[in-house]
Amino acid sequence: MPVSRTGRPPAQRSVRRPAASGTPNDNPLLRLYTRARRAWDRPLTAYYLILGGSLLITVLGLVMVYSASQITALQMSLPGSYFFRKQLLAAVLGGVLMLIASRMPVKLHRALAYPILAGAVFLMALVQIPGIGVSVNGNQNWISLGGSFQIQPSEFGKLALVLWGADLLARKQDKKLLTQWKHMLVPLVPVAFMLLGLIMLGGDMGTAIILTAILFGLLWLAGAPTRMFAGVLSVAGLIGLVLIKTSPNRMARLQCLGATEPQSGPVDCWQAVHGIYALASGGIFGSGLGASVEKWGQLPEAHTDFIFAVTGEELGLAGTLSVLALFAALGYAGIRVAGRTEDPFVRYAAGGVTTWITAQAVINIGAVLGLLPIAGVPLPLFSYGGSALLPTMFAIGLLIAFARDEPAARAALSMRQPRFGRKRAGGPVRGPRRWNTMRRRASAARSSGER
């Protein structure tokens, strides 16, 4: 061992180790991921996703309805903002319904299940009475309210099936009856088939598909065995196949899958092909808001069923991906609410609403992309149509109420204090705010007996 000049052995120095480059404290990407994961796991994440996502979809839908419907309104000798004003009125009424539904307790939602179902069945039966029901595009599913206002009762049938089916399955689960197949199917499946029959009397195959998806979603959440689920699916598929085979219009829609020319053989695929043309001409960022070419008469139903095609043409791939991201966030939030609750009614209702909105969005967008046959269903919260917007916004209010009712979310909301106005009840009571002015500081520095 070497000896230093002082005669003492040299001090042992610790060997410096190179700093690890992959530690959480030094990796900015990992820190960002950790922060995003913590923010994603917060109790109010689902609440903000549902509220923000639905409002953004509705507002963007209003903008696109105004852009896509101007030419159609002018061709009908109407003001250019005619359809936009009607959609704006429906959005305002739907916002009121959403606010009311979001503030209603769960018991009141369950109490409304049977009245809504009875009202929907009555209106759907009323459609088939000659002189009352109105036929639109070959489907008699409308009731005229006077003037240019019409209502489509089958849209309210979706909300009725969700609420009534969720209440029925929740009561049977409380009594431990869902382990028996007859209690799981009866009377849920017969009532759903009754609603499907009333819808198919008017020829609306698209709404019937959405109602069938809601039924399957409820059975899946109730824990239906694979054999039972496959049996109901087989019966529904067989009935659907018969309905398609017996209708030349529906067979023509199937033959338009993958068509690249408007007249591909004996079938006219004008709408499907021009929807693809609109999406293809949009590019990355689109041709600009209001600059669509296909809406000038080439694309039928540009502001209703094919509004997604106009969105792709004017806002490009960025706009369509934004709409898809908003629907994906809404679907995730609905699944999260259904998965974290202990209340069976909340689980079934949240799952039914999520199945409804997600399935309808997939069918509409798939038809525009040419991946699915055109079913004639609107894009939820986005397409023109007050009859579709009102029950959908009420259903969004259900999801908001359920997201607020989670124990962790309720505790987080109770801890929030308003920035302005009075404090919440139960908080510390304080006097009026005293501004720290120079005069007050000077008076506070004096003794109590000083003048």
Short mmCIF file of C-alpha atoms in Angstrom, two decimals:
data_model
loop_
_atom_site.label_atom_id
_atom_site.label_comp_id
_atom_site.label_asym_id
_atom_site.label_seq_id
_atom_site.Cartn_x
_atom_site.Cartn_y
_atom_site.Cartn_z
CA MET A 1 0.00 0.00 0.00
CA PRO A 2 1.51 3.34 -0.96
CA VAL A 3 2.16 5.85 1.84
CA SER A 4 1.44 9.59 1.55
CA ARG A 5 3.91 12.35 2.58
CA THR A 6 2.27 12.67 6.01
CA GLY A 7 2.82 8.99 6.68
CA ARG A 8 -0.86 8.17 6.60
CA PRO A 9 -2.38 5.77 4.13
CA PRO A 10 -4.30 7.54 1.37
CA ALA A 11 -8.02 7.80 1.77
CA GLN A 12 -10.07 5.39 -0.26
CA ARG A 13 -12.13 7.25 -2.81
CA SER A 14 -15.47 5.88 -3.91
CA VAL A 15 -15.70 4.96 -7.54
CA ARG A 16 -18.21 7.13 -9.39
CA ARG A 17 -20.79 5.20 -11.29
CA PRO A 18 -22.32 6.57 -14.45
CA ALA A 19 -25.82 7.84 -13.92
CA ALA A 20 -28.50 5.58 -15.26
CA SER A 21 -30.12 7.10 -18.26
CA GLY A 22 -33.36 5.17 -17.93
CA THR A 23 -34.44 6.17 -14.42
CA PRO A 24 -37.90 7.68 -14.04
CA ASN A 25 -36.45 10.97 -12.78
CA ASP A 26 -34.22 11.52 -15.81
CA ASN A 27 -36.43 10.21 -18.63
CA PRO A 28 -38.84 12.96 -19.76
CA LEU A 29 -40.98 10.57 -21.77
CA LEU A 30 -41.40 8.29 -18.78
CA ARG A 31 -42.26 11.25 -16.57
CA LEU A 32 -44.83 12.41 -19.10
CA TYR A 33 -46.30 8.92 -19.29
CA THR A 34 -46.50 8.71 -15.49
CA ARG A 35 -48.27 12.05 -15.25
CA ALA A 36 -50.70 11.09 -18.00
CA ARG A 37 -51.38 7.76 -16.30
CA ARG A 38 -52.10 9.49 -12.99
CA ALA A 39 -54.39 12.00 -14.68
CA TRP A 40 -56.16 9.17 -16.55
CA ASP A 41 -56.78 7.27 -13.29
CA ARG A 42 -58.37 10.20 -11.48
CA PRO A 43 -61.95 9.70 -10.24
CA LEU A 44 -63.43 12.44 -12.45
CA THR A 45 -61.79 11.33 -15.70
CA ALA A 46 -64.90 9.53 -16.98
CA TYR A 47 -67.08 12.49 -16.00
CA TYR A 48 -64.95 14.97 -17.93
CA LEU A 49 -64.61 12.65 -20.94
CA ILE A 50 -68.36 12.14 -21.24
CA LEU A 51 -69.23 15.80 -20.72
CA GLY A 52 -66.44 17.25 -22.84
CA GLY A 53 -66.57 14.62 -25.59
CA SER A 54 -70.33 14.84 -26.08
CA LEU A 55 -70.31 18.64 -26.14
CA LEU A 56 -67.44 18.74 -28.64
CA ILE A 57 -69.17 16.23 -30.92
CA THR A 58 -72.41 18.21 -30.75
CA VAL A 59 -70.76 21.57 -31.46
CA LEU A 60 -68.69 20.17 -34.34
CA GLY A 61 -71.82 18.49 -35.65
CA LEU A 62 -73.67 21.83 -35.66
CA VAL A 63 -70.85 23.38 -37.68
CA MET A 64 -70.86 20.55 -40.21
CA VAL A 65 -74.67 20.50 -40.46
CA TYR A 66 -74.58 24.19 -41.34
CA SER A 67 -71.89 23.58 -43.96
CA ALA A 68 -73.37 20.41 -45.46
CA SER A 69 -77.02 21.52 -45.57
CA GLN A 70 -76.72 24.93 -47.22
CA ILE A 71 -76.93 23.69 -50.80
CA THR A 72 -79.78 21.30 -50.01
CA ALA A 73 -81.74 24.10 -48.35
CA LEU A 74 -81.21 26.45 -51.30
CA GLN A 75 -82.28 23.75 -53.76
CA MET A 76 -85.53 23.44 -51.79
CA SER A 77 -86.04 27.25 -51.98
CA LEU A 78 -85.32 27.59 -48.25
CA PRO A 79 -82.89 29.86 -46.42
CA GLY A 80 -79.34 28.51 -46.29
CA SER A 81 -79.43 28.27 -42.49
CA TYR A 82 -82.81 26.48 -42.37
CA PHE A 83 -81.56 23.04 -41.29
CA PHE A 84 -78.93 24.56 -39.02
CA ARG A 85 -81.53 26.56 -37.10
CA LYS A 86 -83.68 23.48 -36.59
CA GLN A 87 -80.67 21.47 -35.42
CA LEU A 88 -79.60 24.29 -33.10
CA LEU A 89 -83.08 24.33 -31.54
CA ALA A 90 -82.92 20.56 -31.06
CA ALA A 91 -79.44 20.87 -29.53
CA VAL A 92 -80.67 23.48 -27.04
CA LEU A 93 -83.63 21.30 -26.04
CA GLY A 94 -81.32 18.29 -25.87
CA GLY A 95 -78.92 20.22 -23.65
CA VAL A 96 -81.79 20.94 -21.25
CA LEU A 97 -82.71 17.24 -21.24
CA MET A 98 -79.07 16.30 -20.67
CA LEU A 99 -78.82 18.69 -17.73
CA ILE A 100 -82.05 17.36 -16.21
CA ALA A 101 -80.96 13.73 -16.68
CA SER A 102 -77.52 14.42 -15.19
CA ARG A 103 -79.09 15.85 -12.02
CA MET A 104 -81.75 13.19 -11.55
CA PRO A 105 -81.14 10.47 -8.94
CA VAL A 106 -80.89 6.86 -10.01
CA LYS A 107 -84.22 5.99 -8.37
CA LEU A 108 -86.01 8.51 -10.56
CA HIS A 109 -84.36 7.09 -13.68
CA ARG A 110 -85.63 3.66 -12.74
CA ALA A 111 -89.10 5.04 -12.07
CA LEU A 112 -89.20 6.55 -15.57
CA ALA A 113 -88.37 3.24 -17.28
CA TYR A 114 -91.94 1.94 -17.61
CA PRO A 115 -93.58 5.27 -18.59
CA ILE A 116 -90.96 5.84 -21.32
CA LEU A 117 -91.43 2.30 -22.63
CA ALA A 118 -95.22 2.66 -22.69
CA GLY A 119 -94.99 6.03 -24.43
CA ALA A 120 -92.55 4.71 -27.04
CA VAL A 121 -94.73 1.67 -27.82
CA PHE A 122 -97.81 3.85 -28.12
CA LEU A 123 -96.12 6.28 -30.51
CA MET A 124 -94.57 3.48 -32.57
CA ALA A 125 -98.00 1.87 -32.94
CA LEU A 126 -99.48 5.26 -33.81
CA VAL A 127 -97.09 5.52 -36.76
CA GLN A 128 -98.82 2.62 -38.51
CA ILE A 129 -102.24 4.31 -38.49
CA PRO A 130 -103.03 5.78 -41.92
CA GLY A 131 -103.26 9.54 -41.85
CA ILE A 132 -100.99 9.86 -38.79
CA GLY A 133 -97.81 8.11 -39.85
CA VAL A 134 -95.64 9.81 -42.45
CA SER A 135 -93.39 8.03 -44.94
CA VAL A 136 -89.89 9.43 -45.52
CA ASN A 137 -87.57 7.81 -48.09
CA GLY A 138 -89.74 4.71 -48.20
CA ASN A 139 -89.82 4.19 -44.41
CA GLN A 140 -93.02 4.94 -42.52
CA ASN A 141 -91.56 5.73 -39.13
CA TRP A 142 -92.51 9.38 -38.66
CA ILE A 143 -95.33 11.39 -37.09
CA SER A 144 -96.00 14.92 -38.29
CA LEU A 145 -96.23 17.55 -35.55
CA GLY A 146 -97.39 20.30 -37.86
CA GLY A 147 -95.46 22.40 -40.30
CA SER A 148 -91.97 21.10 -40.97
CA PHE A 149 -91.58 19.38 -37.60
CA GLN A 150 -91.70 15.60 -37.45
CA ILE A 151 -90.83 13.04 -34.80
CA GLN A 152 -89.45 9.53 -35.19
CA PRO A 153 -90.72 7.41 -32.25
CA SER A 154 -88.33 4.53 -32.97
CA GLU A 155 -85.44 6.73 -31.77
CA PHE A 156 -87.10 6.93 -28.37
CA GLY A 157 -87.54 3.16 -28.46
CA LYS A 158 -83.76 2.82 -28.04
CA LEU A 159 -83.83 4.85 -24.83
CA ALA A 160 -86.88 2.93 -23.62
CA LEU A 161 -85.22 -0.46 -24.15
CA VAL A 162 -82.06 0.67 -22.32
CA LEU A 163 -83.87 2.01 -19.25
CA TRP A 164 -86.51 -0.71 -19.02
CA GLY A 165 -84.09 -3.54 -19.75
CA ALA A 166 -81.58 -2.25 -17.18
CA ASP A 167 -84.28 -1.95 -14.50
CA LEU A 168 -85.65 -5.41 -15.28
CA LEU A 169 -82.25 -7.13 -15.15
CA ALA A 170 -81.24 -5.24 -12.00
CA ARG A 171 -84.38 -6.36 -10.15
CA LYS A 172 -83.85 -9.94 -11.26
CA GLN A 173 -80.22 -9.84 -10.18
CA ASP A 174 -81.24 -8.60 -6.73
CA LYS A 175 -83.51 -11.64 -6.45
CA LYS A 176 -80.75 -13.94 -7.83
CA LEU A 177 -82.89 -15.02 -10.79
CA LEU A 178 -80.43 -14.40 -13.59
CA THR A 179 -78.90 -17.83 -13.13
CA GLN A 180 -81.99 -19.31 -14.82
CA TRP A 181 -82.18 -18.87 -18.57
CA LYS A 182 -85.94 -18.29 -18.66
CA HIS A 183 -85.66 -15.32 -16.29
CA MET A 184 -82.81 -13.89 -18.32
CA LEU A 185 -84.72 -14.07 -21.60
CA VAL A 186 -88.29 -13.45 -20.47
CA PRO A 187 -89.72 -10.84 -20.76
CA LEU A 188 -86.65 -8.96 -22.08
CA VAL A 189 -86.37 -10.71 -25.44
CA PRO A 190 -90.14 -10.77 -26.22
CA VAL A 191 -90.47 -7.04 -25.48
CA ALA A 192 -87.40 -6.29 -27.60
CA PHE A 193 -88.85 -8.36 -30.46
CA MET A 194 -92.13 -6.44 -30.10
CA LEU A 195 -90.23 -3.15 -30.54
CA LEU A 196 -88.34 -4.65 -33.48
CA GLY A 197 -91.60 -5.74 -35.09
CA LEU A 198 -93.10 -2.26 -34.77
CA ILE A 199 -89.97 -0.77 -36.33
CA MET A 200 -89.84 -3.28 -39.18
CA LEU A 201 -93.48 -2.61 -40.03
CA GLY A 202 -92.24 0.76 -41.22
CA GLY A 203 -89.27 -0.77 -43.05
CA ASP A 204 -86.49 0.83 -40.96
CA MET A 205 -83.82 -1.88 -40.97
CA GLY A 206 -81.06 0.41 -39.64
CA THR A 207 -82.86 1.30 -36.40
CA ALA A 208 -83.75 -2.37 -35.94
CA ILE A 209 -80.06 -3.28 -36.12
CA ILE A 210 -79.23 -0.72 -33.40
CA LEU A 211 -82.03 -2.05 -31.19
CA THR A 212 -80.72 -5.60 -31.68
CA ALA A 213 -77.23 -4.45 -30.67
CA ILE A 214 -78.65 -2.93 -27.46
CA LEU A 215 -80.42 -6.23 -26.69
CA PHE A 216 -77.20 -8.20 -27.17
CA GLY A 217 -75.30 -5.69 -25.04
CA LEU A 218 -77.74 -6.11 -22.15
CA LEU A 219 -77.61 -9.90 -22.40
CA TRP A 220 -73.81 -9.82 -22.47
CA LEU A 221 -73.66 -7.62 -19.36
CA ALA A 222 -76.15 -9.90 -17.61
CA GLY A 223 -73.75 -12.80 -18.08
CA ALA A 224 -75.69 -14.79 -20.67
CA PRO A 225 -74.04 -18.14 -21.41
CA THR A 226 -72.39 -18.61 -24.76
CA ARG A 227 -75.03 -21.10 -25.93
CA MET A 228 -77.88 -18.73 -25.10
CA PHE A 229 -76.10 -15.78 -26.64
CA ALA A 230 -75.35 -17.76 -29.79
CA GLY A 231 -78.96 -18.97 -29.97
CA VAL A 232 -80.45 -15.48 -29.79
CA LEU A 233 -77.85 -14.25 -32.27
CA SER A 234 -78.69 -17.07 -34.68
CA VAL A 235 -82.42 -16.34 -34.51
CA ALA A 236 -81.82 -12.63 -35.07
CA GLY A 237 -79.42 -13.33 -37.93
CA LEU A 238 -81.90 -15.68 -39.60
CA ILE A 239 -84.69 -13.11 -39.35
CA GLY A 240 -82.38 -10.43 -40.73
CA LEU A 241 -81.33 -12.67 -43.62
CA VAL A 242 -84.96 -13.29 -44.56
CA LEU A 243 -85.74 -9.56 -44.40
CA ILE A 244 -82.76 -8.77 -46.62
CA LYS A 245 -83.55 -11.50 -49.16
CA THR A 246 -87.15 -10.37 -49.51
CA SER A 247 -86.24 -6.72 -50.15
CA PRO A 248 -84.60 -5.70 -53.47
CA ASN A 249 -83.51 -2.39 -51.91
CA ARG A 250 -81.58 -4.12 -49.12
CA MET A 251 -80.04 -6.61 -51.55
CA ALA A 252 -78.85 -3.70 -53.69
CA ARG A 253 -77.17 -2.12 -50.67
CA LEU A 254 -75.26 -5.32 -50.03
CA GLN A 255 -74.10 -5.48 -53.64
CA CYS A 256 -72.63 -1.96 -53.35
CA LEU A 257 -69.95 -3.09 -50.89
CA GLY A 258 -66.57 -2.36 -52.43
CA ALA A 259 -68.03 -0.58 -55.48
CA THR A 260 -65.76 1.95 -57.20
CA GLU A 261 -68.13 3.12 -59.96
CA PRO A 262 -71.60 4.64 -59.49
CA GLN A 263 -73.14 2.12 -61.92
CA SER A 264 -71.38 -1.18 -61.20
CA GLY A 265 -73.55 -3.63 -63.06
CA PRO A 266 -77.33 -3.68 -62.60
CA VAL A 267 -77.16 -1.91 -59.22
CA ASP A 268 -76.86 1.87 -58.83
CA CYS A 269 -74.26 2.60 -56.11
CA TRP A 270 -74.27 6.37 -56.57
CA GLN A 271 -74.42 7.32 -52.87
CA ALA A 272 -71.83 4.80 -51.68
CA VAL A 273 -69.31 5.69 -54.39
CA HIS A 274 -69.67 9.45 -54.01
CA GLY A 275 -69.14 9.09 -50.28
CA ILE A 276 -65.77 7.51 -51.06
CA TYR A 277 -65.05 10.29 -53.56
CA ALA A 278 -65.69 12.91 -50.86
CA LEU A 279 -63.34 11.23 -48.41
CA ALA A 280 -60.64 10.71 -51.04
CA SER A 281 -60.65 14.33 -52.19
CA GLY A 282 -60.19 15.69 -48.67
CA GLY A 283 -56.54 14.79 -48.24
CA ILE A 284 -54.83 15.39 -44.92
CA PHE A 285 -56.35 18.72 -43.90
CA GLY A 286 -59.30 18.96 -46.28
CA SER A 287 -60.41 21.50 -48.83
CA GLY A 288 -61.60 23.95 -46.18
CA LEU A 289 -64.81 24.47 -44.24
CA GLY A 290 -67.68 25.06 -46.66
CA ALA A 291 -65.62 24.13 -49.75
CA SER A 292 -67.10 20.67 -50.35
CA VAL A 293 -67.89 19.79 -53.94
CA GLU A 294 -69.88 16.59 -53.37
CA LYS A 295 -72.58 18.38 -51.38
CA TRP A 296 -73.61 20.28 -54.56
CA GLY A 297 -76.08 17.57 -55.50
CA GLN A 298 -73.71 14.64 -56.10
CA LEU A 299 -73.93 13.19 -52.56
CA PRO A 300 -77.44 12.37 -51.30
CA GLU A 301 -78.20 12.89 -47.59
CA ALA A 302 -75.06 14.98 -47.16
CA HIS A 303 -76.22 16.54 -43.87
CA THR A 304 -77.77 13.38 -42.36
CA ASP A 305 -76.45 9.87 -42.99
CA PHE A 306 -73.35 10.92 -45.00
CA ILE A 307 -72.23 13.95 -43.01
CA PHE A 308 -69.03 12.08 -42.13
CA ALA A 309 -68.10 12.08 -45.83
CA VAL A 310 -68.53 15.86 -46.03
CA THR A 311 -66.44 16.18 -42.87
CA GLY A 312 -63.65 14.18 -44.51
CA GLU A 313 -63.81 16.32 -47.65
CA GLU A 314 -63.75 19.68 -45.84
CA LEU A 315 -61.64 18.88 -42.76
CA GLY A 316 -59.58 16.04 -44.20
CA LEU A 317 -58.09 13.09 -42.41
CA ALA A 318 -57.34 15.27 -39.38
CA GLY A 319 -61.02 16.11 -38.97
CA THR A 320 -62.26 12.55 -39.36
CA LEU A 321 -59.66 11.19 -36.94
CA SER A 322 -60.69 13.85 -34.43
CA VAL A 323 -64.30 12.70 -34.65
CA LEU A 324 -63.23 9.07 -34.25
CA ALA A 325 -61.09 9.98 -31.23
CA LEU A 326 -64.02 11.75 -29.58
CA PHE A 327 -66.30 8.73 -30.07
CA ALA A 328 -63.55 6.42 -28.79
CA ALA A 329 -63.13 8.55 -25.66
CA LEU A 330 -66.90 8.55 -25.13
CA GLY A 331 -67.05 4.79 -25.51
CA TYR A 332 -64.14 4.25 -23.13
CA ALA A 333 -65.70 6.49 -20.51
CA GLY A 334 -69.01 4.62 -20.75
CA ILE A 335 -67.27 1.26 -20.32
CA ARG A 336 -65.33 2.65 -17.38
CA VAL A 337 -68.52 3.83 -15.66
CA ALA A 338 -70.18 0.46 -16.23
CA GLY A 339 -67.15 -1.44 -14.97
CA ARG A 340 -66.50 0.51 -11.76
CA THR A 341 -69.99 0.69 -10.31
CA GLU A 342 -71.53 -1.66 -7.78
CA ASP A 343 -75.12 -0.79 -8.70
CA PRO A 344 -76.48 -3.35 -11.21
CA PHE A 345 -78.91 -0.85 -12.76
CA VAL A 346 -76.12 1.65 -13.38
CA ARG A 347 -73.97 -1.09 -14.92
CA TYR A 348 -76.69 -2.29 -17.31
CA ALA A 349 -77.88 1.22 -18.24
CA ALA A 350 -74.36 2.57 -18.80
CA GLY A 351 -73.44 -0.49 -20.85
CA GLY A 352 -76.63 -0.24 -22.88
CA VAL A 353 -76.11 3.45 -23.68
CA THR A 354 -72.47 2.82 -24.61
CA THR A 355 -73.46 -0.08 -26.87
CA TRP A 356 -76.13 2.07 -28.50
CA ILE A 357 -73.88 5.05 -29.30
CA THR A 358 -70.84 2.97 -30.26
CA ALA A 359 -72.74 0.54 -32.50
CA GLN A 360 -74.59 3.35 -34.28
CA ALA A 361 -71.35 5.28 -34.86
CA VAL A 362 -69.61 2.16 -36.21
CA ILE A 363 -72.50 1.33 -38.57
CA ASN A 364 -72.73 4.90 -39.89
CA ILE A 365 -68.98 5.40 -40.38
CA GLY A 366 -68.56 1.88 -41.78
CA ALA A 367 -71.23 2.62 -44.40
CA VAL A 368 -69.53 5.87 -45.40
CA LEU A 369 -66.17 4.08 -45.71
CA GLY A 370 -67.73 1.35 -47.84
CA LEU A 371 -67.03 -1.36 -45.28
CA LEU A 372 -70.67 -1.95 -44.33
CA PRO A 373 -73.94 -1.69 -46.26
CA ILE A 374 -75.78 1.61 -46.02
CA ALA A 375 -78.22 1.21 -43.12
CA GLY A 376 -79.68 4.71 -43.06
CA VAL A 377 -78.76 5.52 -39.46
CA PRO A 378 -77.42 8.95 -38.45
CA LEU A 379 -74.10 9.58 -36.72
CA PRO A 380 -74.98 10.10 -33.02
CA LEU A 381 -74.85 13.73 -31.80
CA PHE A 382 -73.39 14.73 -35.17
CA SER A 383 -75.87 14.25 -38.00
CA TYR A 384 -78.93 16.38 -38.62
CA GLY A 385 -82.11 15.16 -36.95
CA GLY A 386 -83.82 16.30 -33.77
CA SER A 387 -85.58 12.99 -33.17
CA ALA A 388 -82.21 11.27 -32.93
CA LEU A 389 -80.49 14.06 -31.01
CA LEU A 390 -82.98 14.46 -28.14
CA PRO A 391 -82.96 10.86 -26.77
CA THR A 392 -79.22 10.57 -27.38
CA MET A 393 -78.48 13.67 -25.30
CA PHE A 394 -80.78 12.38 -22.56
CA ALA A 395 -78.77 9.14 -22.63
CA ILE A 396 -75.55 11.17 -22.33
CA GLY A 397 -77.09 12.83 -19.29
CA LEU A 398 -77.59 9.34 -17.84
CA LEU A 399 -73.88 8.59 -18.26
CA ILE A 400 -72.96 11.92 -16.65
CA ALA A 401 -75.22 11.19 -13.68
CA PHE A 402 -73.72 7.73 -13.27
CA ALA A 403 -70.16 9.10 -13.53
CA ARG A 404 -70.93 11.70 -10.85
CA ASP A 405 -72.50 9.05 -8.61
CA GLU A 406 -69.31 6.99 -8.22
CA PRO A 407 -68.07 7.15 -4.60
CA ALA A 408 -64.63 8.45 -5.55
CA ALA A 409 -66.09 10.99 -7.99
CA ARG A 410 -68.64 12.11 -5.41
CA ALA A 411 -65.87 12.66 -2.86
CA ALA A 412 -63.78 14.56 -5.40
CA LEU A 413 -66.70 16.80 -6.33
CA SER A 414 -67.50 17.51 -2.69
CA MET A 415 -63.91 18.64 -2.06
CA ARG A 416 -63.98 21.15 -4.89
CA GLN A 417 -64.58 24.74 -3.83
CA PRO A 418 -66.05 27.36 -6.15
CA ARG A 419 -63.71 30.12 -7.20
CA PHE A 420 -66.35 32.79 -6.86
CA GLY A 421 -69.34 33.28 -4.61
CA ARG A 422 -70.06 31.55 -1.34
CA LYS A 423 -68.42 28.40 -0.13
CA ARG A 424 -70.24 25.11 -0.20
CA ALA A 425 -72.35 24.01 2.72
CA GLY A 426 -70.28 22.42 5.45
CA GLY A 427 -67.12 24.37 4.63
CA PRO A 428 -65.43 26.88 6.90
CA VAL A 429 -67.43 30.07 7.29
CA ARG A 430 -65.38 33.16 6.75
CA GLY A 431 -66.20 36.81 6.97
CA PRO A 432 -66.01 39.26 4.12
CA ARG A 433 -62.66 39.52 2.44
CA ARG A 434 -60.48 42.33 3.81
CA TRP A 435 -58.04 43.84 1.39
CA ASN A 436 -54.50 44.29 2.69
CA THR A 437 -54.22 48.01 2.04
CA MET A 438 -51.55 50.37 3.42
CA ARG A 439 -54.06 52.00 5.79
CA ARG A 440 -55.06 48.67 7.30
CA ARG A 441 -51.43 47.61 7.77
CA ALA A 442 -50.69 50.89 9.53
CA SER A 443 -53.67 50.57 11.86
CA ALA A 444 -52.79 46.98 12.67
CA ALA A 445 -49.30 48.03 13.77
CA ARG A 446 -50.65 50.34 16.51
CA SER A 447 -51.27 49.15 20.01
CA SER A 448 -54.82 48.68 21.23
CA GLY A 449 -54.74 51.86 23.37
CA GLU A 450 -53.09 54.15 20.86
CA ARG A 451 -55.14 56.82 19.11
#
